Amino acid sequence: MYSRSPTLVRPYSVTPAVRLALVAMLAGSTLLACSSKERAPDTARAAGGATPPAPANAVAAAPTESLPGRLTKPVDQYTGDEFYALVQRLPWGGGAERDRPCKGDPGCGGDKPSKHTRVKLDAVDGQDSISVKNVPTNGVVAVRAINNGGITEDRYGFKPAKNLQYYLVVLPGATDSTGRWQFVELDTTSGARRISIAGAGTFTPCNHPFKKNRANRANFYTCPESLAADSAQKSNLVMFAPPKPPVWTACAEGCCIAG
């Protein structure tokens, strides 16, 4: 009987030339994939579309070095003249003047007080993107308060003396979810300038959508009130809301309150 010799199956072997070709093919595929991803934004613009916007509630925090009110040392190490020079250089605006509860006068008390005082707030222009997540170590000056009435304001203790001004300094908090605030009382009397801490508390973000360059950046609001009144906000006009809310200012998390 005729018998065929068994066929010897040899393992597949890759020659150096074939191996080199495979490496080149893989490298080309990887480069093409990366290049396609990198070109995607440009391709979208070439087709007439804009770069996709960030989510509406994204935090657009400003770099700490771009904050004009940034303190270069702890606030209690500033002399009155040094702090006065700092706040005099800052651009102020976007504020409102409001009636506020008062204290120290019989007409301020009771369920229906007959007296109140009047406080003007302003924010530092260009600092509406302060975030509780990136507050400089020494803090940043964010809001100025001046009592234009004749009686001491109740919640923060703003006094009505013409030589006194109050500045909200935002400081890092114990966590990334909140910051801290201090109100610095500045006596502007020439030759006798001095500062003192008038109050402190928690700087709480409202986590609203961030709006750049909004007209009203400092006011007395709660977080819900700020959303309800947003469409009617006008710079330097009286806001007819209840006079008890905390100091409110625009920030990267939509707005923040000094509670």
PDB file of C-alpha atoms in Angstrom:
ATOM      1  CA  MET A   1       0.000   0.000   0.000  1.00  0.00           C
ATOM      2  CA  TYR A   2       1.163   3.350  -0.907  1.00  0.00           C
ATOM      3  CA  SER A   3       1.691   5.597   2.123  1.00  0.00           C
ATOM      4  CA  ARG A   4       2.277   9.345   2.134  1.00  0.00           C
ATOM      5  CA  SER A   5       4.829  10.805   4.440  1.00  0.00           C
ATOM      6  CA  PRO A   6       3.254  13.053   7.110  1.00  0.00           C
ATOM      7  CA  THR A   7       3.381  16.754   6.299  1.00  0.00           C
ATOM      8  CA  LEU A   8       5.533  18.713   8.658  1.00  0.00           C
ATOM      9  CA  VAL A   9       3.722  21.882   9.916  1.00  0.00           C
ATOM     10  CA  ARG A  10       6.151  24.578  10.792  1.00  0.00           C
ATOM     11  CA  PRO A  11       5.294  27.399  13.175  1.00  0.00           C
ATOM     12  CA  TYR A  12       4.667  30.739  11.527  1.00  0.00           C
ATOM     13  CA  SER A  13       7.773  32.880  11.550  1.00  0.00           C
ATOM     14  CA  VAL A  14       8.011  36.610  10.971  1.00  0.00           C
ATOM     15  CA  THR A  15      10.959  37.804   9.039  1.00  0.00           C
ATOM     16  CA  PRO A  16      12.687  41.007  10.102  1.00  0.00           C
ATOM     17  CA  ALA A  17      11.252  42.813   7.078  1.00  0.00           C
ATOM     18  CA  VAL A  18       7.669  41.788   7.895  1.00  0.00           C
ATOM     19  CA  ARG A  19       8.152  42.683  11.577  1.00  0.00           C
ATOM     20  CA  LEU A  20       9.323  46.175  10.600  1.00  0.00           C
ATOM     21  CA  ALA A  21       6.298  46.644   8.359  1.00  0.00           C
ATOM     22  CA  LEU A  22       3.911  45.670  11.187  1.00  0.00           C
ATOM     23  CA  VAL A  23       5.530  48.157  13.575  1.00  0.00           C
ATOM     24  CA  ALA A  24       5.196  50.926  11.001  1.00  0.00           C
ATOM     25  CA  MET A  25       1.500  50.092  10.447  1.00  0.00           C
ATOM     26  CA  LEU A  26       0.731  50.189  14.200  1.00  0.00           C
ATOM     27  CA  ALA A  27       2.586  53.469  14.690  1.00  0.00           C
ATOM     28  CA  GLY A  28       0.737  55.035  11.783  1.00  0.00           C
ATOM     29  CA  SER A  29      -2.645  53.944  13.175  1.00  0.00           C
ATOM     30  CA  THR A  30      -1.860  55.407  16.616  1.00  0.00           C
ATOM     31  CA  LEU A  31      -0.668  58.683  15.139  1.00  0.00           C
ATOM     32  CA  LEU A  32      -3.790  58.930  12.987  1.00  0.00           C
ATOM     33  CA  ALA A  33      -6.078  58.357  15.995  1.00  0.00           C
ATOM     34  CA  CYS A  34      -4.336  60.993  18.148  1.00  0.00           C
ATOM     35  CA  SER A  35      -4.189  63.469  15.307  1.00  0.00           C
ATOM     36  CA  SER A  36      -7.904  63.015  14.632  1.00  0.00           C
ATOM     37  CA  LYS A  37      -8.749  63.799  18.262  1.00  0.00           C
ATOM     38  CA  GLU A  38      -6.499  66.840  18.325  1.00  0.00           C
ATOM     39  CA  ARG A  39      -7.971  68.154  15.075  1.00  0.00           C
ATOM     40  CA  ALA A  40     -11.590  67.777  16.186  1.00  0.00           C
ATOM     41  CA  PRO A  41     -12.046  71.320  17.553  1.00  0.00           C
ATOM     42  CA  ASP A  42     -10.461  72.858  14.451  1.00  0.00           C
ATOM     43  CA  THR A  43     -12.642  70.694  12.204  1.00  0.00           C
ATOM     44  CA  ALA A  44     -15.742  71.889  14.018  1.00  0.00           C
ATOM     45  CA  ARG A  45     -14.734  75.523  13.573  1.00  0.00           C
ATOM     46  CA  ALA A  46     -13.942  74.976   9.890  1.00  0.00           C
ATOM     47  CA  ALA A  47     -17.477  73.628   9.425  1.00  0.00           C
ATOM     48  CA  GLY A  48     -18.893  76.878  10.780  1.00  0.00           C
ATOM     49  CA  GLY A  49     -19.483  75.739  14.361  1.00  0.00           C
ATOM     50  CA  ALA A  50     -17.979  77.352  17.463  1.00  0.00           C
ATOM     51  CA  THR A  51     -15.938  75.524  20.043  1.00  0.00           C
ATOM     52  CA  PRO A  52     -18.440  73.667  22.270  1.00  0.00           C
ATOM     53  CA  PRO A  53     -19.189  75.815  25.338  1.00  0.00           C
ATOM     54  CA  ALA A  54     -18.458  74.657  28.867  1.00  0.00           C
ATOM     55  CA  PRO A  55     -21.416  73.288  30.822  1.00  0.00           C
ATOM     56  CA  ALA A  56     -23.641  76.052  32.170  1.00  0.00           C
ATOM     57  CA  ASN A  57     -22.750  75.292  35.781  1.00  0.00           C
ATOM     58  CA  ALA A  58     -19.020  74.847  35.234  1.00  0.00           C
ATOM     59  CA  VAL A  59     -16.756  76.691  37.654  1.00  0.00           C
ATOM     60  CA  ALA A  60     -14.713  79.308  35.810  1.00  0.00           C
ATOM     61  CA  ALA A  61     -12.301  80.173  38.581  1.00  0.00           C
ATOM     62  CA  ALA A  62      -9.811  82.947  37.993  1.00  0.00           C
ATOM     63  CA  PRO A  63      -6.099  82.231  38.512  1.00  0.00           C
ATOM     64  CA  THR A  64      -5.047  83.566  41.888  1.00  0.00           C
ATOM     65  CA  GLU A  65      -2.407  85.811  40.309  1.00  0.00           C
ATOM     66  CA  SER A  66      -5.088  87.681  38.332  1.00  0.00           C
ATOM     67  CA  LEU A  67      -7.076  88.779  41.404  1.00  0.00           C
ATOM     68  CA  PRO A  68      -6.410  92.512  41.941  1.00  0.00           C
ATOM     69  CA  GLY A  69      -7.577  92.355  45.579  1.00  0.00           C
ATOM     70  CA  ARG A  70      -5.175  89.570  46.534  1.00  0.00           C
ATOM     71  CA  LEU A  71      -3.376  90.136  49.845  1.00  0.00           C
ATOM     72  CA  THR A  72       0.385  89.606  49.921  1.00  0.00           C
ATOM     73  CA  LYS A  73       0.447  88.866  53.656  1.00  0.00           C
ATOM     74  CA  PRO A  74      -2.098  88.128  56.406  1.00  0.00           C
ATOM     75  CA  VAL A  75      -4.494  91.046  56.782  1.00  0.00           C
ATOM     76  CA  ASP A  76      -3.634  91.572  60.454  1.00  0.00           C
ATOM     77  CA  GLN A  77      -0.044  92.302  59.398  1.00  0.00           C
ATOM     78  CA  TYR A  78      -1.117  95.294  57.284  1.00  0.00           C
ATOM     79  CA  THR A  79      -0.812  98.760  58.719  1.00  0.00           C
ATOM     80  CA  GLY A  80      -3.749 101.095  58.260  1.00  0.00           C
ATOM     81  CA  ASP A  81      -1.864 103.036  55.602  1.00  0.00           C
ATOM     82  CA  GLU A  82      -0.892  99.871  53.700  1.00  0.00           C
ATOM     83  CA  PHE A  83      -4.425  98.535  53.625  1.00  0.00           C
ATOM     84  CA  TYR A  84      -5.801 101.949  52.676  1.00  0.00           C
ATOM     85  CA  ALA A  85      -3.351 102.154  49.758  1.00  0.00           C
ATOM     86  CA  LEU A  86      -4.426  98.688  48.567  1.00  0.00           C
ATOM     87  CA  VAL A  87      -8.161  99.349  48.548  1.00  0.00           C
ATOM     88  CA  GLN A  88      -7.716 102.809  47.019  1.00  0.00           C
ATOM     89  CA  ARG A  89      -6.087 101.189  43.965  1.00  0.00           C
ATOM     90  CA  LEU A  90      -8.929  98.723  43.415  1.00  0.00           C
ATOM     91  CA  PRO A  91     -11.642  99.391  40.804  1.00  0.00           C
ATOM     92  CA  TRP A  92     -15.074  99.302  42.452  1.00  0.00           C
ATOM     93  CA  GLY A  93     -18.510  98.868  40.911  1.00  0.00           C
ATOM     94  CA  GLY A  94     -21.498  96.621  40.310  1.00  0.00           C
ATOM     95  CA  GLY A  95     -23.029  97.351  43.693  1.00  0.00           C
ATOM     96  CA  ALA A  96     -26.316  98.351  45.274  1.00  0.00           C
ATOM     97  CA  GLU A  97     -27.555 100.448  48.194  1.00  0.00           C
ATOM     98  CA  ARG A  98     -30.098  98.869  50.519  1.00  0.00           C
ATOM     99  CA  ASP A  99     -32.106  99.523  53.661  1.00  0.00           C
ATOM    100  CA  ARG A 100     -30.764  97.369  56.492  1.00  0.00           C
ATOM    101  CA  PRO A 101     -31.927  96.483  60.005  1.00  0.00           C
ATOM    102  CA  CYS A 102     -30.238  98.623  62.638  1.00  0.00           C
ATOM    103  CA  LYS A 103     -29.324  98.424  66.303  1.00  0.00           C
ATOM    104  CA  GLY A 104     -28.530 100.823  69.127  1.00  0.00           C
ATOM    105  CA  ASP A 105     -31.704 102.915  68.710  1.00  0.00           C
ATOM    106  CA  PRO A 106     -35.183 102.267  70.214  1.00  0.00           C
ATOM    107  CA  GLY A 107     -36.729 102.576  66.755  1.00  0.00           C
ATOM    108  CA  CYS A 108     -34.691  99.624  65.461  1.00  0.00           C
ATOM    109  CA  GLY A 109     -36.395  96.964  67.592  1.00  0.00           C
ATOM    110  CA  GLY A 110     -39.742  95.236  67.650  1.00  0.00           C
ATOM    111  CA  ASP A 111     -41.774  93.387  65.031  1.00  0.00           C
ATOM    112  CA  LYS A 112     -42.326  96.581  63.055  1.00  0.00           C
ATOM    113  CA  PRO A 113     -39.220  98.745  63.491  1.00  0.00           C
ATOM    114  CA  SER A 114     -39.661 102.410  62.688  1.00  0.00           C
ATOM    115  CA  LYS A 115     -36.022 102.971  61.802  1.00  0.00           C
ATOM    116  CA  HIS A 116     -33.374 101.384  59.625  1.00  0.00           C
ATOM    117  CA  THR A 117     -30.013 102.329  58.218  1.00  0.00           C
ATOM    118  CA  ARG A 118     -28.710 102.352  54.660  1.00  0.00           C
ATOM    119  CA  VAL A 119     -25.652 100.444  53.426  1.00  0.00           C
ATOM    120  CA  LYS A 120     -23.890 100.705  50.067  1.00  0.00           C
ATOM    121  CA  LEU A 121     -22.054  97.652  48.725  1.00  0.00           C
ATOM    122  CA  ASP A 122     -19.630  97.468  45.790  1.00  0.00           C
ATOM    123  CA  ALA A 123     -17.523  94.656  44.345  1.00  0.00           C
ATOM    124  CA  VAL A 124     -14.005  94.696  42.944  1.00  0.00           C
ATOM    125  CA  ASP A 125     -14.277  94.809  39.158  1.00  0.00           C
ATOM    126  CA  GLY A 126     -12.750  91.799  37.431  1.00  0.00           C
ATOM    127  CA  GLN A 127     -13.078  89.456  40.410  1.00  0.00           C
ATOM    128  CA  ASP A 128     -16.450  87.862  39.702  1.00  0.00           C
ATOM    129  CA  SER A 129     -14.756  84.474  39.250  1.00  0.00           C
ATOM    130  CA  ILE A 130     -13.301  84.072  42.743  1.00  0.00           C
ATOM    131  CA  SER A 131     -13.784  80.451  43.753  1.00  0.00           C
ATOM    132  CA  VAL A 132     -13.781  78.936  47.228  1.00  0.00           C
ATOM    133  CA  LYS A 133     -11.493  76.287  45.700  1.00  0.00           C
ATOM    134  CA  ASN A 134      -8.654  78.655  44.760  1.00  0.00           C
ATOM    135  CA  VAL A 135      -8.675  81.481  47.319  1.00  0.00           C
ATOM    136  CA  PRO A 136      -5.119  82.751  47.877  1.00  0.00           C
ATOM    137  CA  THR A 137      -3.563  81.738  51.194  1.00  0.00           C
ATOM    138  CA  ASN A 138      -3.647  85.281  52.608  1.00  0.00           C
ATOM    139  CA  GLY A 139      -7.090  86.045  51.199  1.00  0.00           C
ATOM    140  CA  VAL A 140      -8.533  88.500  48.709  1.00  0.00           C
ATOM    141  CA  VAL A 141     -10.514  91.735  49.157  1.00  0.00           C
ATOM    142  CA  ALA A 142     -13.876  91.245  47.413  1.00  0.00           C
ATOM    143  CA  VAL A 143     -16.535  93.709  48.662  1.00  0.00           C
ATOM    144  CA  ARG A 144     -16.639  97.197  50.172  1.00  0.00           C
ATOM    145  CA  ALA A 145     -19.454  98.254  52.530  1.00  0.00           C
ATOM    146  CA  ILE A 146     -20.207 101.829  53.605  1.00  0.00           C
ATOM    147  CA  ASN A 147     -22.984 102.737  56.031  1.00  0.00           C
ATOM    148  CA  ASN A 148     -24.640 105.870  54.636  1.00  0.00           C
ATOM    149  CA  GLY A 149     -27.372 105.892  57.267  1.00  0.00           C
ATOM    150  CA  GLY A 150     -27.200 107.318  60.743  1.00  0.00           C
ATOM    151  CA  ILE A 151     -27.439 104.097  62.793  1.00  0.00           C
ATOM    152  CA  THR A 152     -25.243 101.008  63.188  1.00  0.00           C
ATOM    153  CA  GLU A 153     -26.215  98.109  60.892  1.00  0.00           C
ATOM    154  CA  ASP A 154     -27.434  95.090  62.847  1.00  0.00           C
ATOM    155  CA  ARG A 155     -26.057  91.941  61.176  1.00  0.00           C
ATOM    156  CA  TYR A 156     -22.435  92.933  60.519  1.00  0.00           C
ATOM    157  CA  GLY A 157     -22.097  95.933  62.824  1.00  0.00           C
ATOM    158  CA  PHE A 158     -21.277  98.492  60.113  1.00  0.00           C
ATOM    159  CA  LYS A 159     -21.007 101.864  61.835  1.00  0.00           C
ATOM    160  CA  PRO A 160     -22.249 105.066  60.180  1.00  0.00           C
ATOM    161  CA  ALA A 161     -19.146 107.208  60.834  1.00  0.00           C
ATOM    162  CA  LYS A 162     -17.934 108.911  57.634  1.00  0.00           C
ATOM    163  CA  ASN A 163     -14.330 107.903  58.320  1.00  0.00           C
ATOM    164  CA  LEU A 164     -15.162 104.164  58.499  1.00  0.00           C
ATOM    165  CA  GLN A 165     -15.274 101.703  55.619  1.00  0.00           C
ATOM    166  CA  TYR A 166     -15.676  97.922  55.711  1.00  0.00           C
ATOM    167  CA  TYR A 167     -14.002  95.382  53.422  1.00  0.00           C
ATOM    168  CA  LEU A 168     -14.944  91.749  52.928  1.00  0.00           C
ATOM    169  CA  VAL A 169     -11.808  89.595  52.788  1.00  0.00           C
ATOM    170  CA  VAL A 170     -12.384  86.060  51.448  1.00  0.00           C
ATOM    171  CA  LEU A 171     -10.075  83.395  52.897  1.00  0.00           C
ATOM    172  CA  PRO A 172      -9.537  79.659  52.271  1.00  0.00           C
ATOM    173  CA  GLY A 173     -11.848  77.364  54.193  1.00  0.00           C
ATOM    174  CA  ALA A 174     -11.218  74.093  55.959  1.00  0.00           C
ATOM    175  CA  THR A 175     -12.575  72.186  52.924  1.00  0.00           C
ATOM    176  CA  ASP A 176     -12.986  72.789  49.178  1.00  0.00           C
ATOM    177  CA  SER A 177     -16.738  73.315  49.548  1.00  0.00           C
ATOM    178  CA  THR A 178     -16.691  76.575  51.547  1.00  0.00           C
ATOM    179  CA  GLY A 179     -14.393  79.464  52.321  1.00  0.00           C
ATOM    180  CA  ARG A 180     -14.138  81.909  55.199  1.00  0.00           C
ATOM    181  CA  TRP A 181     -14.724  85.642  55.380  1.00  0.00           C
ATOM    182  CA  GLN A 182     -13.647  88.513  57.572  1.00  0.00           C
ATOM    183  CA  PHE A 183     -14.933  92.066  57.518  1.00  0.00           C
ATOM    184  CA  VAL A 184     -12.087  94.511  58.046  1.00  0.00           C
ATOM    185  CA  GLU A 185     -12.999  97.885  59.502  1.00  0.00           C
ATOM    186  CA  LEU A 186     -10.789 100.619  58.062  1.00  0.00           C
ATOM    187  CA  ASP A 187     -10.506 104.009  59.720  1.00  0.00           C
ATOM    188  CA  THR A 188      -9.558 106.278  56.823  1.00  0.00           C
ATOM    189  CA  THR A 189      -8.587 109.254  59.002  1.00  0.00           C
ATOM    190  CA  SER A 190      -5.423 110.753  57.525  1.00  0.00           C
ATOM    191  CA  GLY A 191      -2.485 110.368  59.893  1.00  0.00           C
ATOM    192  CA  ALA A 192      -4.405 107.911  62.087  1.00  0.00           C
ATOM    193  CA  ARG A 193      -5.422 105.118  59.710  1.00  0.00           C
ATOM    194  CA  ARG A 194      -5.946 101.733  61.340  1.00  0.00           C
ATOM    195  CA  ILE A 195      -7.670  98.423  60.691  1.00  0.00           C
ATOM    196  CA  SER A 196      -9.487  95.943  62.920  1.00  0.00           C
ATOM    197  CA  ILE A 197     -11.514  92.766  62.345  1.00  0.00           C
ATOM    198  CA  ALA A 198     -15.209  93.556  62.644  1.00  0.00           C
ATOM    199  CA  GLY A 199     -16.612  90.056  62.086  1.00  0.00           C
ATOM    200  CA  ALA A 200     -15.981  86.623  60.581  1.00  0.00           C
ATOM    201  CA  GLY A 201     -17.920  83.650  59.252  1.00  0.00           C
ATOM    202  CA  THR A 202     -18.365  81.094  56.464  1.00  0.00           C
ATOM    203  CA  PHE A 203     -18.188  82.081  52.793  1.00  0.00           C
ATOM    204  CA  THR A 204     -20.745  79.777  51.183  1.00  0.00           C
ATOM    205  CA  PRO A 205     -21.139  79.213  47.417  1.00  0.00           C
ATOM    206  CA  CYS A 206     -24.662  79.078  45.949  1.00  0.00           C
ATOM    207  CA  ASN A 207     -23.535  76.807  43.078  1.00  0.00           C
ATOM    208  CA  HIS A 208     -25.505  78.685  40.445  1.00  0.00           C
ATOM    209  CA  PRO A 209     -24.430  78.915  36.794  1.00  0.00           C
ATOM    210  CA  PHE A 210     -21.511  81.334  36.446  1.00  0.00           C
ATOM    211  CA  LYS A 211     -22.267  84.582  34.602  1.00  0.00           C
ATOM    212  CA  LYS A 212     -19.319  86.683  33.529  1.00  0.00           C
ATOM    213  CA  ASN A 213     -19.447  90.489  33.847  1.00  0.00           C
ATOM    214  CA  ARG A 214     -22.933  90.610  35.342  1.00  0.00           C
ATOM    215  CA  ALA A 215     -24.208  94.118  36.080  1.00  0.00           C
ATOM    216  CA  ASN A 216     -24.854  93.516  39.772  1.00  0.00           C
ATOM    217  CA  ARG A 217     -21.978  91.828  41.595  1.00  0.00           C
ATOM    218  CA  ALA A 218     -22.535  92.849  45.215  1.00  0.00           C
ATOM    219  CA  ASN A 219     -25.821  93.051  47.079  1.00  0.00           C
ATOM    220  CA  PHE A 220     -27.760  91.720  50.061  1.00  0.00           C
ATOM    221  CA  TYR A 221     -29.349  88.437  48.946  1.00  0.00           C
ATOM    222  CA  THR A 222     -29.885  84.845  49.900  1.00  0.00           C
ATOM    223  CA  CYS A 223     -28.993  82.294  47.213  1.00  0.00           C
ATOM    224  CA  PRO A 224     -32.634  81.781  46.052  1.00  0.00           C
ATOM    225  CA  GLU A 225     -33.294  85.538  46.027  1.00  0.00           C
ATOM    226  CA  SER A 226     -30.325  86.166  43.751  1.00  0.00           C
ATOM    227  CA  LEU A 227     -31.758  83.850  41.091  1.00  0.00           C
ATOM    228  CA  ALA A 228     -35.226  85.350  41.334  1.00  0.00           C
ATOM    229  CA  ALA A 229     -33.927  88.912  41.007  1.00  0.00           C
ATOM    230  CA  ASP A 230     -31.218  88.237  38.410  1.00  0.00           C
ATOM    231  CA  SER A 231     -33.194  89.510  35.427  1.00  0.00           C
ATOM    232  CA  ALA A 232     -33.896  92.808  37.188  1.00  0.00           C
ATOM    233  CA  GLN A 233     -30.427  93.489  38.578  1.00  0.00           C
ATOM    234  CA  LYS A 234     -29.021  96.901  37.703  1.00  0.00           C
ATOM    235  CA  SER A 235     -25.745  98.348  38.903  1.00  0.00           C
ATOM    236  CA  ASN A 236     -25.959 100.917  41.715  1.00  0.00           C
ATOM    237  CA  LEU A 237     -29.769 100.841  41.940  1.00  0.00           C
ATOM    238  CA  VAL A 238     -31.804 100.048  45.039  1.00  0.00           C
ATOM    239  CA  MET A 239     -33.032  96.428  45.066  1.00  0.00           C
ATOM    240  CA  PHE A 240     -36.487  96.140  46.620  1.00  0.00           C
ATOM    241  CA  ALA A 241     -35.949  92.851  48.407  1.00  0.00           C
ATOM    242  CA  PRO A 242     -36.353  92.157  52.130  1.00  0.00           C
ATOM    243  CA  PRO A 243     -33.590  93.982  54.061  1.00  0.00           C
ATOM    244  CA  LYS A 244     -32.374  90.991  56.116  1.00  0.00           C
ATOM    245  CA  PRO A 245     -30.296  88.819  53.711  1.00  0.00           C
ATOM    246  CA  PRO A 246     -26.506  88.448  54.050  1.00  0.00           C
ATOM    247  CA  VAL A 247     -23.832  90.098  51.942  1.00  0.00           C
ATOM    248  CA  TRP A 248     -23.850  88.445  48.533  1.00  0.00           C
ATOM    249  CA  THR A 249     -21.287  88.665  45.737  1.00  0.00           C
ATOM    250  CA  ALA A 250     -20.719  87.100  42.332  1.00  0.00           C
ATOM    251  CA  CYS A 251     -18.214  84.246  42.294  1.00  0.00           C
ATOM    252  CA  ALA A 252     -17.181  81.249  40.216  1.00  0.00           C
ATOM    253  CA  GLU A 253     -19.895  79.123  41.799  1.00  0.00           C
ATOM    254  CA  GLY A 254     -22.527  81.557  40.492  1.00  0.00           C
ATOM    255  CA  CYS A 255     -22.571  83.656  43.645  1.00  0.00           C
ATOM    256  CA  CYS A 256     -21.464  83.341  47.270  1.00  0.00           C
ATOM    257  CA  ILE A 257     -22.807  84.676  50.545  1.00  0.00           C
ATOM    258  CA  ALA A 258     -21.084  85.831  53.743  1.00  0.00           C
ATOM    259  CA  GLY A 259     -23.313  83.967  56.159  1.00  0.00           C
TER     260      GLY A 259
END
